[in-house]
Amino acid sequence: MSIKSIKQVLNTVPKRVVAILGLVVAIVIPMAVQAWGPGRTLFTMANPADYNTFNSITDNPDVGDERNFLQVSQEGQRGWSDVAVMEEGKTYYARMYVHNNAKARLNMVATNVRAKLNMPNKSTVWGKQFEINGFLSSDNSRPNEIWDNMVLKSNKEFHVEILSAKYYNNIRTRASSGFDLSLGDLITPHTPGALLGYQQMDGRIPGCLEYSGYVLVKFRPVFKTTPPPPPEKPKPGYDIEKTVDKTTAKPGETINYTITAKNTGKEDLTNVKITDKLPKNYDKASEKVDAPSTITGSIIKNGEVTIAKLPVGTKATIKISYTIKKNIDCGKHIIKNIAHGTTDQDKTEDNNGNNEVTTIVDVDCKPGYDIEKTVDKTTAKPGE
């Protein structure tokens, strides 16, 4: 493949490929501009180096200043930059340019050439901005290691998922799918980096533009999502309702109370206590309790019934027959009766507006005097 061909590829494929060799931790930092290094002797295309050195030419016809060798581009877009704003559903390329600047006539070959890139690809790493550092190293180049960086950012926390890592040159172009690079070597911390090369990935790259190439890493951003709220804890709930069959009554009549305890929540209730203090105006009373579990106590005897367990959706009923005294004072008597309840799970019932019933007993009042008439004679004559 000609130098012209690789130049065309560089202009159409994401420009800067990130290769990092040494620094492995993605760091959230302010954006850096032209953060390449180290300082080194610079060259031109007309006057290349007399020794193995990488990316030190300032007028490369393909990429311009080679020190800026790591850049990023969105897939489907032309051009490369040092900063990219990550978008949902988009894919991106990081490109690292690789060029041994030694003069061709010297037949020099750089050895053990490696690339490393510190992409924030761990699922536990989140940030809104990352400086991505790319490194190139070689055993016999000067300097032995160079670096450049780019910035990925967003207004939401993210990390990246690596989709592929390739190396392209005139031997294997984009049309031939390039050389596969080991992600473990390229982006894993504390490794020497992925070997590069020319005819094979053996770490050997001769000097001259025709032997140049680039690392291309395809990736996509993964944005942090707000986890769904935990399932709502079942809430207990209960209701005590009291009814009476008569709202008016006469002395000696029987009125019937019904107390109903309902489990209205989503959790079983325990120790359901129902209290009800009966009015005093009665001759006799009886009660019957219907509940789904063990019952202790008595409304009539001690004013309280305890139900050991009231499962979800069940109810308990207490029926009380109450006979009003025959001999009560005249006038209007209001027999008011209120039931209350508590449980281990919930001390306040859902609706306490249906706990009270009233029966009116109206006793007629007779006068408190007597009229008596007498006569002194049972027989009499005219004129007497």
mmCIF file of C-alpha atoms in Angstrom:
data_model
loop_
_atom_site.group_PDB
_atom_site.id
_atom_site.type_symbol
_atom_site.label_atom_id
_atom_site.label_comp_id
_atom_site.label_asym_id
_atom_site.label_seq_id
_atom_site.Cartn_x
_atom_site.Cartn_y
_atom_site.Cartn_z
ATOM 1 C CA MET A 1 0.000 0.000 0.000
ATOM 2 C CA SER A 2 1.368 3.444 -0.889
ATOM 3 C CA ILE A 3 1.940 6.334 1.504
ATOM 4 C CA LYS A 4 -0.904 8.090 -0.294
ATOM 5 C CA SER A 5 -3.240 5.214 0.569
ATOM 6 C CA ILE A 6 -2.504 5.283 4.280
ATOM 7 C CA LYS A 7 -2.903 9.056 4.201
ATOM 8 C CA GLN A 8 -6.411 8.626 2.793
ATOM 9 C CA VAL A 9 -7.215 6.136 5.544
ATOM 10 C CA LEU A 10 -6.003 8.527 8.227
ATOM 11 C CA ASN A 11 -8.309 11.212 6.895
ATOM 12 C CA THR A 12 -11.396 8.994 6.885
ATOM 13 C CA VAL A 13 -10.873 6.860 9.981
ATOM 14 C CA PRO A 14 -10.970 8.268 13.492
ATOM 15 C CA LYS A 15 -7.726 10.205 13.604
ATOM 16 C CA ARG A 16 -6.179 9.771 17.008
ATOM 17 C CA VAL A 17 -5.775 6.343 18.414
ATOM 18 C CA VAL A 18 -4.957 6.156 22.067
ATOM 19 C CA ALA A 19 -2.119 3.923 22.987
ATOM 20 C CA ILE A 20 -1.032 4.094 26.534
ATOM 21 C CA LEU A 21 2.010 2.460 27.836
ATOM 22 C CA GLY A 22 2.596 2.856 31.523
ATOM 23 C CA LEU A 23 -0.103 5.054 32.973
ATOM 24 C CA VAL A 24 -3.118 2.899 33.571
ATOM 25 C CA VAL A 25 -5.590 4.723 35.753
ATOM 26 C CA ALA A 26 -8.267 6.908 34.182
ATOM 27 C CA ILE A 27 -8.333 10.139 36.154
ATOM 28 C CA VAL A 28 -11.089 12.713 36.362
ATOM 29 C CA ILE A 29 -9.271 16.027 35.866
ATOM 30 C CA PRO A 30 -9.723 19.409 34.210
ATOM 31 C CA MET A 31 -9.298 19.417 30.451
ATOM 32 C CA ALA A 32 -5.701 19.596 29.311
ATOM 33 C CA VAL A 33 -4.624 21.105 26.010
ATOM 34 C CA GLN A 34 -1.647 19.734 24.027
ATOM 35 C CA ALA A 35 -0.511 17.640 26.998
ATOM 36 C CA TRP A 36 2.143 15.693 25.182
ATOM 37 C CA GLY A 37 5.587 14.776 26.373
ATOM 38 C CA PRO A 38 8.342 14.541 27.117
ATOM 39 C CA GLY A 39 10.120 17.508 25.560
ATOM 40 C CA ARG A 40 12.288 16.180 22.750
ATOM 41 C CA THR A 41 14.220 17.196 19.633
ATOM 42 C CA LEU A 42 11.870 18.027 16.770
ATOM 43 C CA PHE A 43 12.252 17.247 13.085
ATOM 44 C CA THR A 44 10.630 17.923 9.722
ATOM 45 C CA MET A 45 9.793 15.728 6.760
ATOM 46 C CA ALA A 46 12.711 17.264 4.879
ATOM 47 C CA ASN A 47 15.090 16.683 7.758
ATOM 48 C CA PRO A 48 14.150 13.520 9.700
ATOM 49 C CA ALA A 49 16.100 12.011 12.605
ATOM 50 C CA ASP A 50 19.448 10.232 12.576
ATOM 51 C CA TYR A 51 18.204 7.802 15.263
ATOM 52 C CA ASN A 52 15.042 5.952 16.233
ATOM 53 C CA THR A 53 12.531 8.394 17.664
ATOM 54 C CA PHE A 54 8.742 8.458 17.488
ATOM 55 C CA ASN A 55 6.267 11.179 16.614
ATOM 56 C CA SER A 56 8.655 14.139 16.662
ATOM 57 C CA ILE A 57 8.036 15.568 13.156
ATOM 58 C CA THR A 58 6.045 18.804 13.114
ATOM 59 C CA ASP A 59 4.906 18.911 9.457
ATOM 60 C CA ASN A 60 3.616 15.408 8.747
ATOM 61 C CA PRO A 61 1.410 15.617 5.616
ATOM 62 C CA ASP A 62 -1.097 13.208 7.193
ATOM 63 C CA VAL A 63 -1.457 14.425 10.777
ATOM 64 C CA GLY A 64 0.502 17.679 11.057
ATOM 65 C CA ASP A 65 2.383 17.907 14.347
ATOM 66 C CA GLU A 66 3.013 14.300 15.356
ATOM 67 C CA ARG A 67 3.349 15.139 19.038
ATOM 68 C CA ASN A 68 -0.434 15.434 19.065
ATOM 69 C CA PHE A 69 -0.744 11.744 18.206
ATOM 70 C CA LEU A 70 -3.767 10.780 20.316
ATOM 71 C CA GLN A 71 -7.214 12.010 19.258
ATOM 72 C CA VAL A 72 -10.871 11.008 19.231
ATOM 73 C CA SER A 73 -13.725 11.060 16.714
ATOM 74 C CA GLN A 74 -17.369 10.031 16.659
ATOM 75 C CA GLU A 75 -18.140 7.208 14.245
ATOM 76 C CA GLY A 76 -19.616 8.566 11.030
ATOM 77 C CA GLN A 77 -18.116 12.028 11.542
ATOM 78 C CA ARG A 78 -15.075 13.448 9.766
ATOM 79 C CA GLY A 79 -12.181 15.012 11.615
ATOM 80 C CA TRP A 80 -10.412 14.391 14.877
ATOM 81 C CA SER A 81 -10.084 16.382 18.072
ATOM 82 C CA ASP A 82 -8.554 16.303 21.535
ATOM 83 C CA VAL A 83 -11.946 16.535 23.273
ATOM 84 C CA ALA A 84 -15.189 14.632 22.683
ATOM 85 C CA VAL A 85 -18.555 15.007 24.369
ATOM 86 C CA MET A 86 -20.048 11.563 24.890
ATOM 87 C CA GLU A 87 -23.597 10.989 23.635
ATOM 88 C CA GLU A 88 -26.057 8.201 24.361
ATOM 89 C CA GLY A 89 -26.210 5.585 21.597
ATOM 90 C CA LYS A 90 -23.078 6.821 19.774
ATOM 91 C CA THR A 91 -19.803 4.996 19.135
ATOM 92 C CA TYR A 92 -16.357 6.576 19.006
ATOM 93 C CA TYR A 93 -12.797 5.902 17.902
ATOM 94 C CA ALA A 94 -9.609 6.695 19.761
ATOM 95 C CA ARG A 95 -6.636 6.879 17.389
ATOM 96 C CA MET A 96 -2.935 6.811 18.180
ATOM 97 C CA TYR A 97 -0.565 7.634 15.337
ATOM 98 C CA VAL A 98 2.772 5.733 15.223
ATOM 99 C CA HIS A 99 5.778 6.903 13.125
ATOM 100 C CA ASN A 100 9.481 6.089 13.535
ATOM 101 C CA ASN A 101 11.143 9.327 12.362
ATOM 102 C CA ALA A 102 14.532 7.768 11.548
ATOM 103 C CA LYS A 103 15.839 8.473 8.013
ATOM 104 C CA ALA A 104 14.993 5.697 5.558
ATOM 105 C CA ARG A 105 18.545 5.481 4.183
ATOM 106 C CA LEU A 106 19.868 4.526 7.627
ATOM 107 C CA ASN A 107 17.783 1.318 7.664
ATOM 108 C CA MET A 108 17.166 1.679 11.382
ATOM 109 C CA VAL A 109 14.546 -0.421 13.166
ATOM 110 C CA ALA A 110 12.928 0.393 16.511
ATOM 111 C CA THR A 111 12.443 -2.706 18.672
ATOM 112 C CA ASN A 112 9.937 -3.757 21.306
ATOM 113 C CA VAL A 113 7.579 -0.990 20.218
ATOM 114 C CA ARG A 114 4.510 -1.033 22.426
ATOM 115 C CA ALA A 115 1.326 0.970 22.898
ATOM 116 C CA LYS A 116 -0.784 1.426 25.998
ATOM 117 C CA LEU A 117 -4.032 3.270 26.663
ATOM 118 C CA ASN A 118 -5.797 4.011 29.968
ATOM 119 C CA MET A 119 -9.431 3.904 28.948
ATOM 120 C CA PRO A 120 -11.969 4.143 31.820
ATOM 121 C CA ASN A 121 -13.564 0.818 30.944
ATOM 122 C CA LYS A 122 -14.134 -0.698 34.379
ATOM 123 C CA SER A 123 -17.759 -1.022 35.427
ATOM 124 C CA THR A 124 -16.878 0.444 38.818
ATOM 125 C CA VAL A 125 -15.330 3.600 37.343
ATOM 126 C CA TRP A 126 -17.702 6.535 36.861
ATOM 127 C CA GLY A 127 -17.050 10.159 36.031
ATOM 128 C CA LYS A 128 -18.184 13.135 34.002
ATOM 129 C CA GLN A 129 -14.719 13.838 32.566
ATOM 130 C CA PHE A 130 -11.699 11.643 31.938
ATOM 131 C CA GLU A 131 -8.215 12.442 30.670
ATOM 132 C CA ILE A 132 -7.174 9.528 28.482
ATOM 133 C CA ASN A 133 -3.408 9.039 28.256
ATOM 134 C CA GLY A 134 -1.727 7.196 25.408
ATOM 135 C CA PHE A 135 1.864 5.950 25.536
ATOM 136 C CA LEU A 136 4.346 4.659 22.949
ATOM 137 C CA SER A 137 7.581 3.015 24.032
ATOM 138 C CA SER A 138 10.573 1.305 22.449
ATOM 139 C CA ASP A 139 13.784 -0.210 23.800
ATOM 140 C CA ASN A 140 16.102 1.642 21.395
ATOM 141 C CA SER A 141 14.321 4.916 20.640
ATOM 142 C CA ARG A 142 15.021 8.370 22.085
ATOM 143 C CA PRO A 143 13.190 9.046 24.292
ATOM 144 C CA ASN A 144 12.217 5.504 25.249
ATOM 145 C CA GLU A 145 8.650 6.599 25.928
ATOM 146 C CA ILE A 146 6.385 9.381 24.677
ATOM 147 C CA TRP A 147 2.811 10.287 25.578
ATOM 148 C CA ASP A 148 -0.171 12.360 24.586
ATOM 149 C CA ASN A 149 -3.699 12.708 25.898
ATOM 150 C CA MET A 150 -7.290 13.460 24.989
ATOM 151 C CA VAL A 151 -10.424 14.205 27.017
ATOM 152 C CA LEU A 152 -13.807 12.462 27.127
ATOM 153 C CA LYS A 153 -16.599 14.268 28.937
ATOM 154 C CA SER A 154 -20.339 14.442 29.476
ATOM 155 C CA ASN A 155 -22.841 16.119 31.762
ATOM 156 C CA LYS A 156 -23.724 12.653 33.088
ATOM 157 C CA GLU A 157 -21.522 10.066 34.759
ATOM 158 C CA PHE A 158 -20.194 7.388 32.405
ATOM 159 C CA HIS A 159 -17.468 4.919 31.641
ATOM 160 C CA VAL A 160 -16.667 3.227 28.327
ATOM 161 C CA GLU A 161 -17.066 -0.206 26.812
ATOM 162 C CA ILE A 162 -14.272 -1.255 24.441
ATOM 163 C CA LEU A 163 -15.662 -2.793 21.251
ATOM 164 C CA SER A 164 -12.425 -3.502 19.341
ATOM 165 C CA ALA A 165 -8.715 -2.665 19.200
ATOM 166 C CA LYS A 166 -6.789 -2.783 15.894
ATOM 167 C CA TYR A 167 -3.492 -1.688 14.354
ATOM 168 C CA TYR A 168 -3.416 -0.539 10.732
ATOM 169 C CA ASN A 169 -0.491 0.148 8.401
ATOM 170 C CA ASN A 170 0.468 -0.351 4.753
ATOM 171 C CA ILE A 171 0.631 -4.120 5.229
ATOM 172 C CA ARG A 172 -2.836 -4.428 6.748
ATOM 173 C CA THR A 173 -5.166 -1.587 5.907
ATOM 174 C CA ARG A 174 -8.760 -0.943 6.953
ATOM 175 C CA ALA A 175 -9.812 -2.942 3.897
ATOM 176 C CA SER A 176 -8.047 -6.038 5.255
ATOM 177 C CA SER A 177 -9.318 -5.618 8.830
ATOM 178 C CA GLY A 178 -5.898 -4.792 10.285
ATOM 179 C CA PHE A 179 -3.977 -6.499 13.092
ATOM 180 C CA ASP A 180 -5.900 -7.472 16.215
ATOM 181 C CA LEU A 181 -4.448 -6.082 19.432
ATOM 182 C CA SER A 182 -4.808 -7.722 22.813
ATOM 183 C CA LEU A 183 -7.050 -5.604 25.024
ATOM 184 C CA GLY A 184 -5.391 -7.168 28.032
ATOM 185 C CA ASP A 185 -2.019 -5.791 26.926
ATOM 186 C CA LEU A 186 -3.331 -2.505 25.548
ATOM 187 C CA ILE A 187 -5.539 -1.213 28.347
ATOM 188 C CA THR A 188 -4.909 -3.377 31.423
ATOM 189 C CA PRO A 189 -3.043 -1.574 34.233
ATOM 190 C CA HIS A 190 0.504 -2.622 35.121
ATOM 191 C CA THR A 191 1.240 -4.359 31.819
ATOM 192 C CA PRO A 192 4.012 -3.295 29.376
ATOM 193 C CA GLY A 193 1.540 -2.631 26.560
ATOM 194 C CA ALA A 194 0.532 -4.223 23.262
ATOM 195 C CA LEU A 195 3.286 -5.035 20.781
ATOM 196 C CA LEU A 196 3.119 -3.189 17.450
ATOM 197 C CA GLY A 197 5.080 -3.829 14.269
ATOM 198 C CA TYR A 198 5.003 -3.680 10.507
ATOM 199 C CA GLN A 199 4.681 -7.076 8.791
ATOM 200 C CA GLN A 200 3.614 -8.649 12.082
ATOM 201 C CA MET A 201 3.092 -7.509 15.661
ATOM 202 C CA ASP A 202 6.663 -8.374 16.724
ATOM 203 C CA GLY A 203 7.618 -4.973 18.132
ATOM 204 C CA ARG A 204 9.784 -4.012 15.099
ATOM 205 C CA ILE A 205 9.034 -0.796 13.174
ATOM 206 C CA PRO A 206 11.565 0.541 10.614
ATOM 207 C CA GLY A 207 12.231 4.245 10.158
ATOM 208 C CA CYS A 208 10.352 6.096 7.367
ATOM 209 C CA LEU A 209 6.795 7.310 6.735
ATOM 210 C CA GLU A 210 5.843 4.241 4.718
ATOM 211 C CA TYR A 211 6.193 2.090 7.865
ATOM 212 C CA SER A 212 3.906 4.301 9.945
ATOM 213 C CA GLY A 213 0.554 3.115 11.256
ATOM 214 C CA TYR A 214 -2.045 3.790 13.884
ATOM 215 C CA VAL A 215 -3.814 2.079 16.762
ATOM 216 C CA LEU A 216 -7.591 2.345 16.486
ATOM 217 C CA VAL A 217 -9.823 1.597 19.482
ATOM 218 C CA LYS A 218 -13.580 1.536 18.990
ATOM 219 C CA PHE A 219 -15.683 2.195 22.079
ATOM 220 C CA ARG A 220 -19.026 3.420 23.302
ATOM 221 C CA PRO A 221 -20.007 5.327 26.441
ATOM 222 C CA VAL A 222 -22.051 3.587 29.119
ATOM 223 C CA PHE A 223 -24.019 6.083 31.182
ATOM 224 C CA LYS A 224 -24.864 5.680 34.828
ATOM 225 C CA THR A 225 -28.561 5.252 35.379
ATOM 226 C CA THR A 226 -30.553 5.944 38.499
ATOM 227 C CA PRO A 227 -31.430 2.590 40.022
ATOM 228 C CA PRO A 228 -35.108 1.934 40.535
ATOM 229 C CA PRO A 229 -36.319 2.561 44.056
ATOM 230 C CA PRO A 230 -36.352 -0.508 46.276
ATOM 231 C CA PRO A 231 -39.688 -2.269 46.503
ATOM 232 C CA GLU A 232 -41.911 -0.584 48.986
ATOM 233 C CA LYS A 233 -41.948 -2.392 52.281
ATOM 234 C CA PRO A 234 -45.368 -3.872 52.979
ATOM 235 C CA LYS A 235 -47.266 -1.513 55.214
ATOM 236 C CA PRO A 236 -49.465 -2.773 58.024
ATOM 237 C CA GLY A 237 -52.974 -1.459 58.343
ATOM 238 C CA TYR A 238 -56.136 -2.231 60.251
ATOM 239 C CA ASP A 239 -59.592 -0.841 60.879
ATOM 240 C CA ILE A 240 -61.962 -1.220 63.822
ATOM 241 C CA GLU A 241 -65.648 -0.714 63.049
ATOM 242 C CA LYS A 242 -68.509 -0.788 65.539
ATOM 243 C CA THR A 243 -72.232 -0.955 64.710
ATOM 244 C CA VAL A 244 -75.450 -1.218 66.739
ATOM 245 C CA ASP A 245 -78.812 -2.577 65.622
ATOM 246 C CA LYS A 246 -80.876 0.108 67.416
ATOM 247 C CA THR A 247 -80.361 3.814 67.685
ATOM 248 C CA THR A 248 -83.349 4.174 70.049
ATOM 249 C CA ALA A 249 -84.559 1.724 72.686
ATOM 250 C CA LYS A 250 -86.724 1.357 75.772
ATOM 251 C CA PRO A 251 -85.862 0.078 79.216
ATOM 252 C CA GLY A 252 -85.665 -3.705 79.281
ATOM 253 C CA GLU A 253 -84.906 -4.017 75.550
ATOM 254 C CA THR A 254 -81.806 -5.682 74.161
ATOM 255 C CA ILE A 255 -79.442 -3.941 71.773
ATOM 256 C CA ASN A 256 -76.781 -5.790 69.772
ATOM 257 C CA TYR A 257 -73.298 -4.443 69.135
ATOM 258 C CA THR A 258 -70.959 -5.767 66.432
ATOM 259 C CA ILE A 259 -67.242 -4.928 66.509
ATOM 260 C CA THR A 260 -65.272 -5.834 63.372
ATOM 261 C CA ALA A 261 -61.461 -5.780 63.208
ATOM 262 C CA LYS A 262 -60.075 -5.917 59.632
ATOM 263 C CA ASN A 263 -56.490 -6.346 58.430
ATOM 264 C CA THR A 264 -56.393 -3.753 55.628
ATOM 265 C CA GLY A 265 -52.621 -3.773 55.075
ATOM 266 C CA LYS A 266 -50.079 -6.025 53.395
ATOM 267 C CA GLU A 267 -48.579 -7.576 56.506
ATOM 268 C CA ASP A 268 -49.943 -10.039 59.042
ATOM 269 C CA LEU A 269 -50.884 -8.445 62.359
ATOM 270 C CA THR A 270 -50.125 -9.892 65.775
ATOM 271 C CA ASN A 271 -51.506 -9.145 69.225
ATOM 272 C CA VAL A 272 -54.554 -7.335 67.913
ATOM 273 C CA LYS A 273 -56.054 -5.762 71.027
ATOM 274 C CA ILE A 274 -59.634 -4.489 70.952
ATOM 275 C CA THR A 275 -60.847 -2.475 73.922
ATOM 276 C CA ASP A 276 -64.446 -1.501 74.582
ATOM 277 C CA LYS A 277 -65.816 -0.288 77.900
ATOM 278 C CA LEU A 278 -69.538 -1.083 78.023
ATOM 279 C CA PRO A 279 -71.927 1.510 79.499
ATOM 280 C CA LYS A 280 -73.278 0.730 82.988
ATOM 281 C CA ASN A 281 -76.998 0.819 82.176
ATOM 282 C CA TYR A 282 -77.439 -2.894 81.582
ATOM 283 C CA ASP A 283 -78.853 -5.848 83.447
ATOM 284 C CA LYS A 284 -77.021 -8.520 81.506
ATOM 285 C CA ALA A 285 -74.724 -8.931 78.514
ATOM 286 C CA SER A 286 -73.219 -11.726 76.452
ATOM 287 C CA GLU A 287 -70.519 -11.854 73.786
ATOM 288 C CA LYS A 288 -69.393 -14.087 70.947
ATOM 289 C CA VAL A 289 -66.015 -13.734 69.217
ATOM 290 C CA ASP A 290 -65.236 -15.102 65.747
ATOM 291 C CA ALA A 291 -61.523 -14.755 64.873
ATOM 292 C CA PRO A 292 -58.947 -16.634 62.735
ATOM 293 C CA SER A 293 -56.634 -17.436 65.658
ATOM 294 C CA THR A 294 -56.362 -17.759 69.428
ATOM 295 C CA ILE A 295 -58.446 -15.316 71.464
ATOM 296 C CA THR A 296 -57.857 -14.188 75.029
ATOM 297 C CA GLY A 297 -59.734 -11.774 77.265
ATOM 298 C CA SER A 298 -63.331 -10.574 77.315
ATOM 299 C CA ILE A 299 -64.996 -7.266 76.564
ATOM 300 C CA ILE A 300 -67.652 -7.921 79.198
ATOM 301 C CA LYS A 301 -65.263 -9.057 81.927
ATOM 302 C CA ASN A 302 -62.252 -6.830 81.508
ATOM 303 C CA GLY A 303 -63.026 -4.569 78.545
ATOM 304 C CA GLU A 304 -60.410 -6.088 76.221
ATOM 305 C CA VAL A 305 -60.030 -8.915 73.720
ATOM 306 C CA THR A 306 -56.663 -9.964 72.262
ATOM 307 C CA ILE A 307 -56.428 -11.845 68.947
ATOM 308 C CA ALA A 308 -53.061 -13.568 68.579
ATOM 309 C CA LYS A 309 -52.832 -13.165 64.802
ATOM 310 C CA LEU A 310 -54.877 -11.470 62.117
ATOM 311 C CA PRO A 311 -53.524 -12.439 58.663
ATOM 312 C CA VAL A 312 -53.636 -10.147 55.640
ATOM 313 C CA GLY A 313 -57.166 -9.772 54.271
ATOM 314 C CA THR A 314 -58.908 -11.402 57.234
ATOM 315 C CA LYS A 315 -61.206 -10.030 59.904
ATOM 316 C CA ALA A 316 -62.456 -10.827 63.380
ATOM 317 C CA THR A 317 -65.909 -10.029 64.789
ATOM 318 C CA ILE A 318 -67.152 -9.588 68.327
ATOM 319 C CA LYS A 319 -70.921 -9.636 68.872
ATOM 320 C CA ILE A 320 -72.285 -8.342 72.167
ATOM 321 C CA SER A 321 -75.908 -8.534 73.317
ATOM 322 C CA TYR A 322 -76.695 -5.810 75.831
ATOM 323 C CA THR A 323 -79.982 -5.650 77.818
ATOM 324 C CA ILE A 324 -80.922 -2.219 79.128
ATOM 325 C CA LYS A 325 -82.025 -1.984 82.752
ATOM 326 C CA LYS A 326 -85.779 -1.848 83.285
ATOM 327 C CA ASN A 327 -85.658 0.555 86.158
ATOM 328 C CA ILE A 328 -83.733 3.589 85.148
ATOM 329 C CA ASP A 329 -84.426 7.190 85.900
ATOM 330 C CA CYS A 330 -86.881 9.015 83.711
ATOM 331 C CA GLY A 331 -85.597 11.273 80.983
ATOM 332 C CA LYS A 332 -83.329 10.875 77.971
ATOM 333 C CA HIS A 333 -80.333 8.564 78.329
ATOM 334 C CA ILE A 334 -77.592 8.441 75.704
ATOM 335 C CA ILE A 335 -75.805 5.110 75.669
ATOM 336 C CA LYS A 336 -72.517 5.836 73.889
ATOM 337 C CA ASN A 337 -70.073 3.051 73.131
ATOM 338 C CA ILE A 338 -66.572 3.336 71.600
ATOM 339 C CA ALA A 339 -64.196 0.560 70.498
ATOM 340 C CA HIS A 340 -60.430 0.982 70.024
ATOM 341 C CA GLY A 341 -57.651 -1.239 68.712
ATOM 342 C CA THR A 342 -53.863 -1.607 68.548
ATOM 343 C CA THR A 343 -51.436 -4.149 67.049
ATOM 344 C CA ASP A 344 -47.735 -4.940 67.350
ATOM 345 C CA GLN A 345 -47.177 -3.586 63.836
ATOM 346 C CA ASP A 346 -49.367 -0.498 63.824
ATOM 347 C CA LYS A 347 -50.659 1.555 66.710
ATOM 348 C CA THR A 348 -52.954 3.813 64.701
ATOM 349 C CA GLU A 349 -55.856 2.413 62.742
ATOM 350 C CA ASP A 350 -56.739 3.534 59.229
ATOM 351 C CA ASN A 351 -60.136 5.027 60.110
ATOM 352 C CA ASN A 352 -61.131 5.924 63.640
ATOM 353 C CA GLY A 353 -64.324 7.654 62.565
ATOM 354 C CA ASN A 354 -66.415 4.477 62.646
ATOM 355 C CA ASN A 355 -65.615 3.299 66.159
ATOM 356 C CA GLU A 356 -68.484 4.962 68.030
ATOM 357 C CA VAL A 357 -72.195 4.159 68.193
ATOM 358 C CA THR A 358 -75.029 5.779 70.153
ATOM 359 C CA THR A 359 -78.404 4.506 71.347
ATOM 360 C CA ILE A 360 -80.952 6.850 72.931
ATOM 361 C CA VAL A 361 -83.268 5.576 75.694
ATOM 362 C CA ASP A 362 -86.108 8.029 76.426
ATOM 363 C CA VAL A 363 -88.007 7.234 79.657
ATOM 364 C CA ASP A 364 -91.329 9.075 80.241
ATOM 365 C CA CYS A 365 -91.521 10.920 83.533
ATOM 366 C CA LYS A 366 -94.894 10.576 85.606
ATOM 367 C CA PRO A 367 -96.131 13.467 87.895
ATOM 368 C CA GLY A 368 -95.072 13.279 91.515
ATOM 369 C CA TYR A 369 -98.542 14.017 93.184
ATOM 370 C CA ASP A 370 -102.059 12.422 93.717
ATOM 371 C CA ILE A 371 -105.596 13.959 93.901
ATOM 372 C CA GLU A 372 -108.044 12.427 96.458
ATOM 373 C CA LYS A 373 -111.718 13.429 97.060
ATOM 374 C CA THR A 374 -113.934 12.482 100.064
ATOM 375 C CA VAL A 375 -117.546 13.195 101.251
ATOM 376 C CA ASP A 376 -119.027 13.208 104.832
ATOM 377 C CA LYS A 377 -122.403 11.748 103.939
ATOM 378 C CA THR A 378 -123.357 8.959 101.745
ATOM 379 C CA THR A 379 -127.112 9.843 102.079
ATOM 380 C CA ALA A 380 -128.877 13.193 102.588
ATOM 381 C CA LYS A 381 -132.381 14.908 102.648
ATOM 382 C CA PRO A 382 -133.544 18.044 100.885
ATOM 383 C CA GLY A 383 -132.108 21.139 102.525
ATOM 384 C CA GLU A 384 -129.286 19.195 104.237
#
